[in-house]
Amino acid sequence: MDLDLETLLIARVLPMTLVTAIFATTAAMRHNDEANRAWTAAFAGALCVTALDAIYAADGSAPLVVVAAGDASTVFAVGAMWAGCRLLDGRERSNIWMAVAAAAAVALPTLVQTSDPDLDLSTTLRTAATGGFAWLAATELLRGPMRLNLNARILQGTFLLFGAWYVAVAALYASGAVRPGVVGVALPFTALFVVSAVCLSALRVERAGNWWSMSAEARRRSKLNVLASDAFREDAADRLERATRAGSHVALVLAEIDDLDELNSAFGREAGDNALVHFSGILRSRVPADALLGHLGAGRFVVLVVAANAETPRRVVDAIRTGLTESAVGEGMELRTGATFGTGHTIDSPATFDSLLGRADADLAKARQN
């Protein structure tokens, strides 16, 4: 059965609506961070241009403002995907403003034209800018450990192919040569976002673990052989109270595993869990036997130890670092984890758990900046 252009443009609204609704709902309920908000904005932009194309196909003509809005939405959608990939890759800023600026720049020439717009110019600018952002997104997925992740590599290949095709389309329109029709531009755009929805959802689950199952998180913590956050806080408060009565001092060491999110993204959640188990094993074997050990979550471990002087926490940190250097995460792997540390001591902090943790957290943040 042959489908005409109008039917194809209208039919592609359905898959785009489904992937946008599912992605936005799960992002709002379970993954409401900056990267997922950028991707949700990208899907919203893609849905907007898809709906405009369908309306245009049904109506047979479109006002200049509709053409400009479609061009801007197309560029913004892929630009926002690039912005989300930047955040996924550990960048501090998404630079999504660049997608907004590019979208406005692409729409402007159409808005200032007469009632008979130059659609070739519109298509050239739109496809060139969109292809450029697709290549930038693929480049982000090549950086660091992300390049080793299967879903990231699938997404990277999709963006590379899409970007190459759109840049080629822009060149064809600019040269006035034989050009692909609307379907040759619209359907790859839809396919890009369908593939992106699948791959990004898989990446989110790998980074966050089985977020639909609290029992999975409980089992993971039980494998660490250290106290969970609430239990550690309770025991630490009791130990601090007894130390204060006895006139003794205690020290707190806060340790955060470096690049745990990147490890999860590159090798899967199991590799991240192995890193946590490995780190807890280092703590159990390297710190004093009477130390209190806990896991606060998100790769943050804490050690509370009796301290005769202010050098005690530094010796604990040195012992942990030595253990991390001497052993790999798993058998047959040369992968070693690093950690950043912060310390607190009752000599220079009030003898409460919150004050010690606050001092150690500030010290850790300072170490990260350096």
CSV table of C-alpha atoms in Angstrom, one decimal:
chain,number,residue,atom,x,y,z
A,1,MET,CA,0.0,0.0,0.0
A,2,ASP,CA,1.4,3.4,-1.0
A,3,LEU,CA,1.1,6.2,1.6
A,4,ASP,CA,1.0,9.8,0.4
A,5,LEU,CA,3.0,12.6,1.9
A,6,GLU,CA,0.1,14.0,4.0
A,7,THR,CA,-0.6,10.5,5.6
A,8,LEU,CA,3.1,10.0,6.4
A,9,LEU,CA,3.5,13.4,8.0
A,10,ILE,CA,0.3,13.0,10.1
A,11,ALA,CA,1.1,9.4,11.0
A,12,ARG,CA,4.5,10.2,12.5
A,13,VAL,CA,2.9,12.4,15.1
A,14,LEU,CA,1.8,9.2,17.0
A,15,PRO,CA,5.3,7.7,17.7
A,16,MET,CA,6.7,11.1,18.6
A,17,THR,CA,3.8,11.8,21.0
A,18,LEU,CA,4.3,8.4,22.7
A,19,VAL,CA,8.1,8.7,23.2
A,20,THR,CA,7.7,12.3,24.4
A,21,ALA,CA,5.0,11.5,26.9
A,22,ILE,CA,6.8,8.4,28.3
A,23,PHE,CA,10.2,10.2,28.5
A,24,ALA,CA,8.8,13.3,30.1
A,25,THR,CA,6.7,11.4,32.6
A,26,THR,CA,9.5,9.2,33.8
A,27,ALA,CA,11.9,12.2,33.9
A,28,ALA,CA,9.4,14.1,36.1
A,29,MET,CA,8.7,11.2,38.5
A,30,ARG,CA,12.1,9.5,38.8
A,31,HIS,CA,14.9,11.3,37.0
A,32,ASN,CA,14.3,15.1,37.5
A,33,ASP,CA,17.8,16.3,37.0
A,34,GLU,CA,19.2,19.0,34.7
A,35,ALA,CA,20.3,16.6,31.9
A,36,ASN,CA,16.8,14.9,31.8
A,37,ARG,CA,15.1,18.3,31.8
A,38,ALA,CA,17.2,19.3,28.8
A,39,TRP,CA,16.3,16.1,27.0
A,40,THR,CA,12.6,16.6,27.9
A,41,ALA,CA,12.8,20.1,26.3
A,42,ALA,CA,14.3,18.5,23.2
A,43,PHE,CA,11.5,16.0,22.9
A,44,ALA,CA,9.0,18.8,23.4
A,45,GLY,CA,10.6,20.7,20.5
A,46,ALA,CA,10.6,17.6,18.3
A,47,LEU,CA,6.9,17.0,19.1
A,48,CYS,CA,6.2,20.7,18.2
A,49,VAL,CA,7.8,20.5,14.8
A,50,THR,CA,6.1,17.1,14.1
A,51,ALA,CA,2.7,18.6,14.9
A,52,LEU,CA,3.4,21.7,12.8
A,53,ASP,CA,4.4,19.4,9.8
A,54,ALA,CA,1.2,17.5,10.2
A,55,ILE,CA,-0.9,20.6,10.3
A,56,TYR,CA,0.9,21.9,7.3
A,57,ALA,CA,0.3,18.7,5.4
A,58,ALA,CA,-3.4,18.7,6.2
A,59,ASP,CA,-3.9,22.4,5.4
A,60,GLY,CA,-1.7,22.6,2.3
A,61,SER,CA,-0.1,25.9,3.2
A,62,ALA,CA,1.5,27.5,6.2
A,63,PRO,CA,1.9,31.1,7.4
A,64,LEU,CA,5.5,32.5,7.7
A,65,VAL,CA,5.3,32.3,11.5
A,66,VAL,CA,4.5,28.5,11.3
A,67,VAL,CA,7.4,27.9,8.9
A,68,ALA,CA,9.7,29.9,11.2
A,69,ALA,CA,8.4,28.1,14.3
A,70,GLY,CA,9.0,24.7,12.7
A,71,ASP,CA,12.6,25.7,11.7
A,72,ALA,CA,13.3,27.0,15.2
A,73,SER,CA,11.8,23.9,16.9
A,74,THR,CA,13.9,21.5,14.8
A,75,VAL,CA,17.1,23.2,15.6
A,76,PHE,CA,16.3,23.6,19.3
A,77,ALA,CA,15.3,20.0,19.6
A,78,VAL,CA,18.6,18.6,18.4
A,79,GLY,CA,20.5,21.4,20.2
A,80,ALA,CA,18.9,20.5,23.5
A,81,MET,CA,19.8,16.9,23.0
A,82,TRP,CA,23.4,18.0,22.7
A,83,ALA,CA,23.0,20.1,25.9
A,84,GLY,CA,21.8,17.1,27.8
A,85,CYS,CA,24.7,15.0,26.5
A,86,ARG,CA,27.1,17.6,27.8
A,87,LEU,CA,25.6,17.2,31.3
A,88,LEU,CA,25.6,13.4,31.0
A,89,ASP,CA,29.3,13.6,30.2
A,90,GLY,CA,30.0,15.5,33.4
A,91,ARG,CA,30.2,19.1,32.0
A,92,GLU,CA,29.3,21.8,34.5
A,93,ARG,CA,27.1,23.8,32.1
A,94,SER,CA,24.7,22.6,29.4
A,95,ASN,CA,25.1,25.7,27.2
A,96,ILE,CA,21.5,25.2,26.1
A,97,TRP,CA,21.4,28.9,25.4
A,98,MET,CA,23.4,28.1,22.2
A,99,ALA,CA,20.5,26.0,21.0
A,100,VAL,CA,18.0,28.8,21.8
A,101,ALA,CA,20.2,31.3,20.0
A,102,ALA,CA,20.7,29.1,16.9
A,103,ALA,CA,17.0,28.4,16.7
A,104,ALA,CA,16.2,32.2,16.8
A,105,ALA,CA,18.9,32.8,14.1
A,106,VAL,CA,17.5,30.2,11.8
A,107,ALA,CA,13.9,31.5,12.2
A,108,LEU,CA,14.7,35.1,11.7
A,109,PRO,CA,15.3,35.1,7.9
A,110,THR,CA,11.9,33.5,7.3
A,111,LEU,CA,10.1,36.0,9.5
A,112,VAL,CA,11.6,39.0,7.7
A,113,GLN,CA,10.7,37.7,4.2
A,114,THR,CA,7.6,38.6,2.2
A,115,SER,CA,4.4,36.6,2.0
A,116,ASP,CA,6.1,34.3,-0.5
A,117,PRO,CA,9.0,32.8,1.6
A,118,ASP,CA,12.1,31.2,0.1
A,119,LEU,CA,11.7,27.7,1.5
A,120,ASP,CA,15.0,26.6,0.0
A,121,LEU,CA,16.8,29.1,2.3
A,122,SER,CA,14.7,28.0,5.2
A,123,THR,CA,15.5,24.3,4.7
A,124,THR,CA,19.2,25.0,4.1
A,125,LEU,CA,19.6,26.9,7.4
A,126,ARG,CA,17.5,24.5,9.3
A,127,THR,CA,19.3,21.3,8.2
A,128,ALA,CA,22.8,22.8,8.4
A,129,ALA,CA,22.3,24.0,12.0
A,130,THR,CA,20.5,20.8,13.0
A,131,GLY,CA,23.2,18.6,11.5
A,132,GLY,CA,25.9,20.6,13.3
A,133,PHE,CA,24.2,20.1,16.7
A,134,ALA,CA,23.9,16.4,15.9
A,135,TRP,CA,27.6,16.1,15.3
A,136,LEU,CA,28.3,18.1,18.5
A,137,ALA,CA,26.1,15.6,20.4
A,138,ALA,CA,28.0,12.7,18.9
A,139,THR,CA,31.3,14.3,19.9
A,140,GLU,CA,30.1,14.6,23.5
A,141,LEU,CA,29.3,10.9,23.5
A,142,LEU,CA,32.9,10.1,22.4
A,143,ARG,CA,34.4,11.8,25.5
A,144,GLY,CA,35.8,9.9,28.5
A,145,PRO,CA,34.3,6.5,29.6
A,146,MET,CA,31.0,7.2,27.8
A,147,ARG,CA,32.6,6.0,24.6
A,148,LEU,CA,32.7,2.5,26.0
A,149,ASN,CA,29.0,2.3,26.8
A,150,LEU,CA,27.0,0.3,24.3
A,151,ASN,CA,23.9,2.5,24.5
A,152,ALA,CA,26.0,5.6,24.2
A,153,ARG,CA,27.8,4.2,21.1
A,154,ILE,CA,24.5,3.4,19.5
A,155,LEU,CA,23.3,6.9,20.2
A,156,GLN,CA,26.6,8.3,19.0
A,157,GLY,CA,26.4,6.4,15.7
A,158,THR,CA,22.8,7.6,15.2
A,159,PHE,CA,23.7,11.2,15.7
A,160,LEU,CA,26.7,10.9,13.4
A,161,LEU,CA,24.6,9.4,10.5
A,162,PHE,CA,21.8,11.9,11.1
A,163,GLY,CA,24.2,14.8,11.2
A,164,ALA,CA,25.9,13.7,8.0
A,165,TRP,CA,22.6,13.4,6.2
A,166,TYR,CA,21.3,16.7,7.3
A,167,VAL,CA,24.5,18.5,6.3
A,168,ALA,CA,24.4,16.8,2.9
A,169,VAL,CA,20.8,18.0,2.5
A,170,ALA,CA,21.8,21.5,3.4
A,171,ALA,CA,24.6,21.4,0.8
A,172,LEU,CA,22.1,20.1,-1.9
A,173,TYR,CA,19.6,22.8,-1.2
A,174,ALA,CA,22.3,25.5,-1.2
A,175,SER,CA,23.7,24.3,-4.5
A,176,GLY,CA,20.3,24.1,-6.2
A,177,ALA,CA,20.9,20.5,-7.2
A,178,VAL,CA,18.4,17.6,-7.0
A,179,ARG,CA,17.1,17.6,-3.5
A,180,PRO,CA,15.4,15.1,-1.3
A,181,GLY,CA,11.7,15.7,-0.6
A,182,VAL,CA,10.0,16.5,2.7
A,183,VAL,CA,9.9,12.8,3.7
A,184,GLY,CA,13.7,12.5,3.3
A,185,VAL,CA,14.1,15.2,5.9
A,186,ALA,CA,11.2,14.5,8.2
A,187,LEU,CA,11.4,10.7,8.7
A,188,PRO,CA,15.1,10.7,9.7
A,189,PHE,CA,14.3,13.3,12.3
A,190,THR,CA,11.5,11.1,13.8
A,191,ALA,CA,13.8,8.1,13.8
A,192,LEU,CA,16.5,10.0,15.6
A,193,PHE,CA,14.2,10.8,18.5
A,194,VAL,CA,12.7,7.3,18.7
A,195,VAL,CA,16.2,5.8,18.9
A,196,SER,CA,17.2,8.5,21.4
A,197,ALA,CA,14.3,7.7,23.7
A,198,VAL,CA,15.3,4.1,23.9
A,199,CYS,CA,19.0,4.7,24.4
A,200,LEU,CA,18.7,7.6,26.8
A,201,SER,CA,16.2,5.5,28.9
A,202,ALA,CA,18.7,2.7,29.1
A,203,LEU,CA,21.5,5.1,30.1
A,204,ARG,CA,19.3,6.6,32.8
A,205,VAL,CA,18.5,3.1,34.3
A,206,GLU,CA,22.2,2.2,34.2
A,207,ARG,CA,23.2,5.4,36.1
A,208,ALA,CA,20.4,5.2,38.6
A,209,GLY,CA,20.1,1.4,39.0
A,210,ASN,CA,16.8,-0.3,39.2
A,211,TRP,CA,14.9,2.7,40.4
A,212,TRP,CA,11.6,0.8,40.3
A,213,SER,CA,12.7,-1.6,43.0
A,214,MET,CA,13.7,-0.4,46.5
A,215,SER,CA,14.6,-4.0,47.4
A,216,ALA,CA,17.4,-3.9,44.9
A,217,GLU,CA,18.9,-0.9,46.6
A,218,ALA,CA,18.6,-2.6,50.0
A,219,ARG,CA,20.4,-5.7,48.7
A,220,ARG,CA,23.2,-3.6,47.3
A,221,ARG,CA,23.8,-1.8,50.5
A,222,SER,CA,23.8,-5.1,52.5
A,223,LYS,CA,26.8,-6.3,50.3
A,224,LEU,CA,28.9,-3.4,51.5
A,225,ASN,CA,29.4,-4.7,55.0
A,226,VAL,CA,29.3,-1.2,56.5
A,227,LEU,CA,26.5,0.6,58.3
A,228,ALA,CA,23.8,2.3,56.2
A,229,SER,CA,23.3,6.0,56.7
A,230,ASP,CA,20.7,6.0,59.4
A,231,ALA,CA,22.4,3.3,61.4
A,232,PHE,CA,25.8,5.0,61.2
A,233,ARG,CA,24.3,8.3,62.3
A,234,GLU,CA,22.8,6.7,65.4
A,235,ASP,CA,25.9,4.8,66.4
A,236,ALA,CA,28.1,7.8,65.7
A,237,ALA,CA,26.0,10.0,67.9
A,238,ASP,CA,26.3,7.5,70.7
A,239,ARG,CA,30.1,7.1,70.3
A,240,LEU,CA,30.6,10.9,70.3
A,241,GLU,CA,28.6,11.3,73.4
A,242,ARG,CA,30.6,8.6,75.3
A,243,ALA,CA,33.9,10.1,74.0
A,244,THR,CA,32.9,13.6,75.2
A,245,ARG,CA,32.2,12.2,78.7
A,246,ALA,CA,35.5,10.4,78.8
A,247,GLY,CA,37.4,13.5,77.6
A,248,SER,CA,38.5,11.9,74.4
A,249,HIS,CA,38.6,13.2,70.8
A,250,VAL,CA,37.3,11.5,67.7
A,251,ALA,CA,37.9,12.2,64.0
A,252,LEU,CA,35.6,11.8,61.0
A,253,VAL,CA,36.9,11.0,57.5
A,254,LEU,CA,34.5,11.5,54.6
A,255,ALA,CA,35.4,9.7,51.3
A,256,GLU,CA,33.7,10.1,48.0
A,257,ILE,CA,34.5,7.7,45.1
A,258,ASP,CA,35.7,9.7,42.0
A,259,ASP,CA,33.7,9.4,38.8
A,260,LEU,CA,31.2,6.9,40.0
A,261,ASP,CA,28.5,8.1,37.6
A,262,GLU,CA,31.0,7.8,34.7
A,263,LEU,CA,31.9,4.3,35.8
A,264,ASN,CA,28.2,3.3,35.8
A,265,SER,CA,27.7,4.9,32.4
A,266,ALA,CA,30.7,3.2,30.8
A,267,PHE,CA,30.5,-0.3,32.3
A,268,GLY,CA,27.0,-0.6,33.7
A,269,ARG,CA,25.6,-0.6,37.2
A,270,GLU,CA,27.3,-3.8,38.1
A,271,ALA,CA,30.7,-2.2,37.7
A,272,GLY,CA,29.6,0.7,40.0
A,273,ASP,CA,28.4,-1.8,42.6
A,274,ASN,CA,31.7,-3.6,42.4
A,275,ALA,CA,33.5,-0.4,43.0
A,276,LEU,CA,31.4,0.3,46.1
A,277,VAL,CA,32.1,-3.2,47.4
A,278,HIS,CA,35.8,-2.9,46.7
A,279,PHE,CA,36.0,0.5,48.5
A,280,SER,CA,34.2,-0.8,51.5
A,281,GLY,CA,36.6,-3.8,51.6
A,282,ILE,CA,39.5,-1.3,51.5
A,283,LEU,CA,38.0,0.5,54.5
A,284,ARG,CA,37.5,-2.7,56.5
A,285,SER,CA,41.1,-3.8,55.9
A,286,ARG,CA,43.0,-0.5,56.2
A,287,VAL,CA,41.4,1.6,59.0
A,288,PRO,CA,41.7,0.8,62.7
A,289,ALA,CA,39.6,-2.1,64.0
A,290,ASP,CA,37.7,0.1,66.4
A,291,ALA,CA,36.6,2.6,63.7
A,292,LEU,CA,32.9,3.0,62.8
A,293,LEU,CA,32.3,2.6,59.1
A,294,GLY,CA,29.3,3.7,57.1
A,295,HIS,CA,27.9,4.4,53.6
A,296,LEU,CA,25.9,7.6,53.3
A,297,GLY,CA,24.9,6.9,49.7
A,298,ALA,CA,26.0,8.0,46.2
A,299,GLY,CA,29.5,6.6,46.7
A,300,ARG,CA,30.1,8.5,49.9
A,301,PHE,CA,31.7,6.6,52.8
A,302,VAL,CA,32.4,7.8,56.3
A,303,VAL,CA,34.8,6.7,59.0
A,304,LEU,CA,34.6,7.7,62.7
A,305,VAL,CA,37.7,6.9,64.7
A,306,VAL,CA,39.2,7.6,68.1
A,307,ALA,CA,41.9,10.3,67.5
A,308,ALA,CA,44.7,11.0,70.0
A,309,ASN,CA,45.8,14.0,67.9
A,310,ALA,CA,45.0,16.0,64.8
A,311,GLU,CA,47.2,13.8,62.6
A,312,THR,CA,44.9,10.8,63.0
A,313,PRO,CA,42.5,11.5,60.2
A,314,ARG,CA,45.4,12.2,57.8
A,315,ARG,CA,46.9,8.8,58.6
A,316,VAL,CA,43.5,7.1,58.0
A,317,VAL,CA,43.3,8.9,54.6
A,318,ASP,CA,46.8,7.8,53.7
A,319,ALA,CA,46.0,4.2,54.6
A,320,ILE,CA,42.9,4.2,52.4
A,321,ARG,CA,44.8,5.7,49.5
A,322,THR,CA,47.5,3.1,49.7
A,323,GLY,CA,44.8,0.4,49.6
A,324,LEU,CA,43.2,1.9,46.5
A,325,THR,CA,46.5,2.1,44.7
A,326,GLU,CA,47.5,-1.5,45.5
A,327,SER,CA,44.4,-3.3,44.4
A,328,ALA,CA,42.1,-3.2,41.3
A,329,VAL,CA,38.3,-3.1,41.4
A,330,GLY,CA,37.9,-6.7,40.1
A,331,GLU,CA,39.9,-9.8,39.1
A,332,GLY,CA,41.3,-9.5,35.6
A,333,MET,CA,40.7,-5.8,35.5
A,334,GLU,CA,43.3,-3.0,35.7
A,335,LEU,CA,40.6,-0.5,36.7
A,336,ARG,CA,41.4,1.3,39.9
A,337,THR,CA,39.2,3.7,41.7
A,338,GLY,CA,40.2,7.0,43.2
A,339,ALA,CA,38.6,9.0,46.0
A,340,THR,CA,38.4,12.5,47.3
A,341,PHE,CA,38.6,13.0,51.1
A,342,GLY,CA,37.5,15.5,53.7
A,343,THR,CA,38.2,15.4,57.4
A,344,GLY,CA,36.9,16.8,60.7
A,345,HIS,CA,38.2,16.6,64.3
A,346,THR,CA,36.6,17.4,67.6
A,347,ILE,CA,39.7,19.4,68.5
A,348,ASP,CA,38.5,22.2,66.1
A,349,SER,CA,34.8,21.3,65.8
A,350,PRO,CA,32.0,20.9,68.3
A,351,ALA,CA,31.6,17.3,69.4
A,352,THR,CA,28.4,16.6,67.4
A,353,PHE,CA,28.0,14.4,64.3
A,354,ASP,CA,26.4,17.1,62.2
A,355,SER,CA,29.2,19.6,62.9
A,356,LEU,CA,31.9,17.0,62.2
A,357,LEU,CA,30.2,16.0,59.0
A,358,GLY,CA,29.8,19.6,57.9
A,359,ARG,CA,33.5,20.3,58.5
A,360,ALA,CA,34.5,17.2,56.6
A,361,ASP,CA,32.1,18.0,53.7
A,362,ALA,CA,33.5,21.5,53.4
A,363,ASP,CA,37.0,20.0,53.4
A,364,LEU,CA,36.0,17.6,50.7
A,365,ALA,CA,34.5,20.3,48.5
A,366,LYS,CA,37.7,22.3,48.9
A,367,ALA,CA,39.7,19.3,47.8
A,368,ARG,CA,37.5,18.8,44.7
A,369,GLN,CA,38.1,22.4,43.7
A,370,ASN,CA,41.9,22.0,44.0
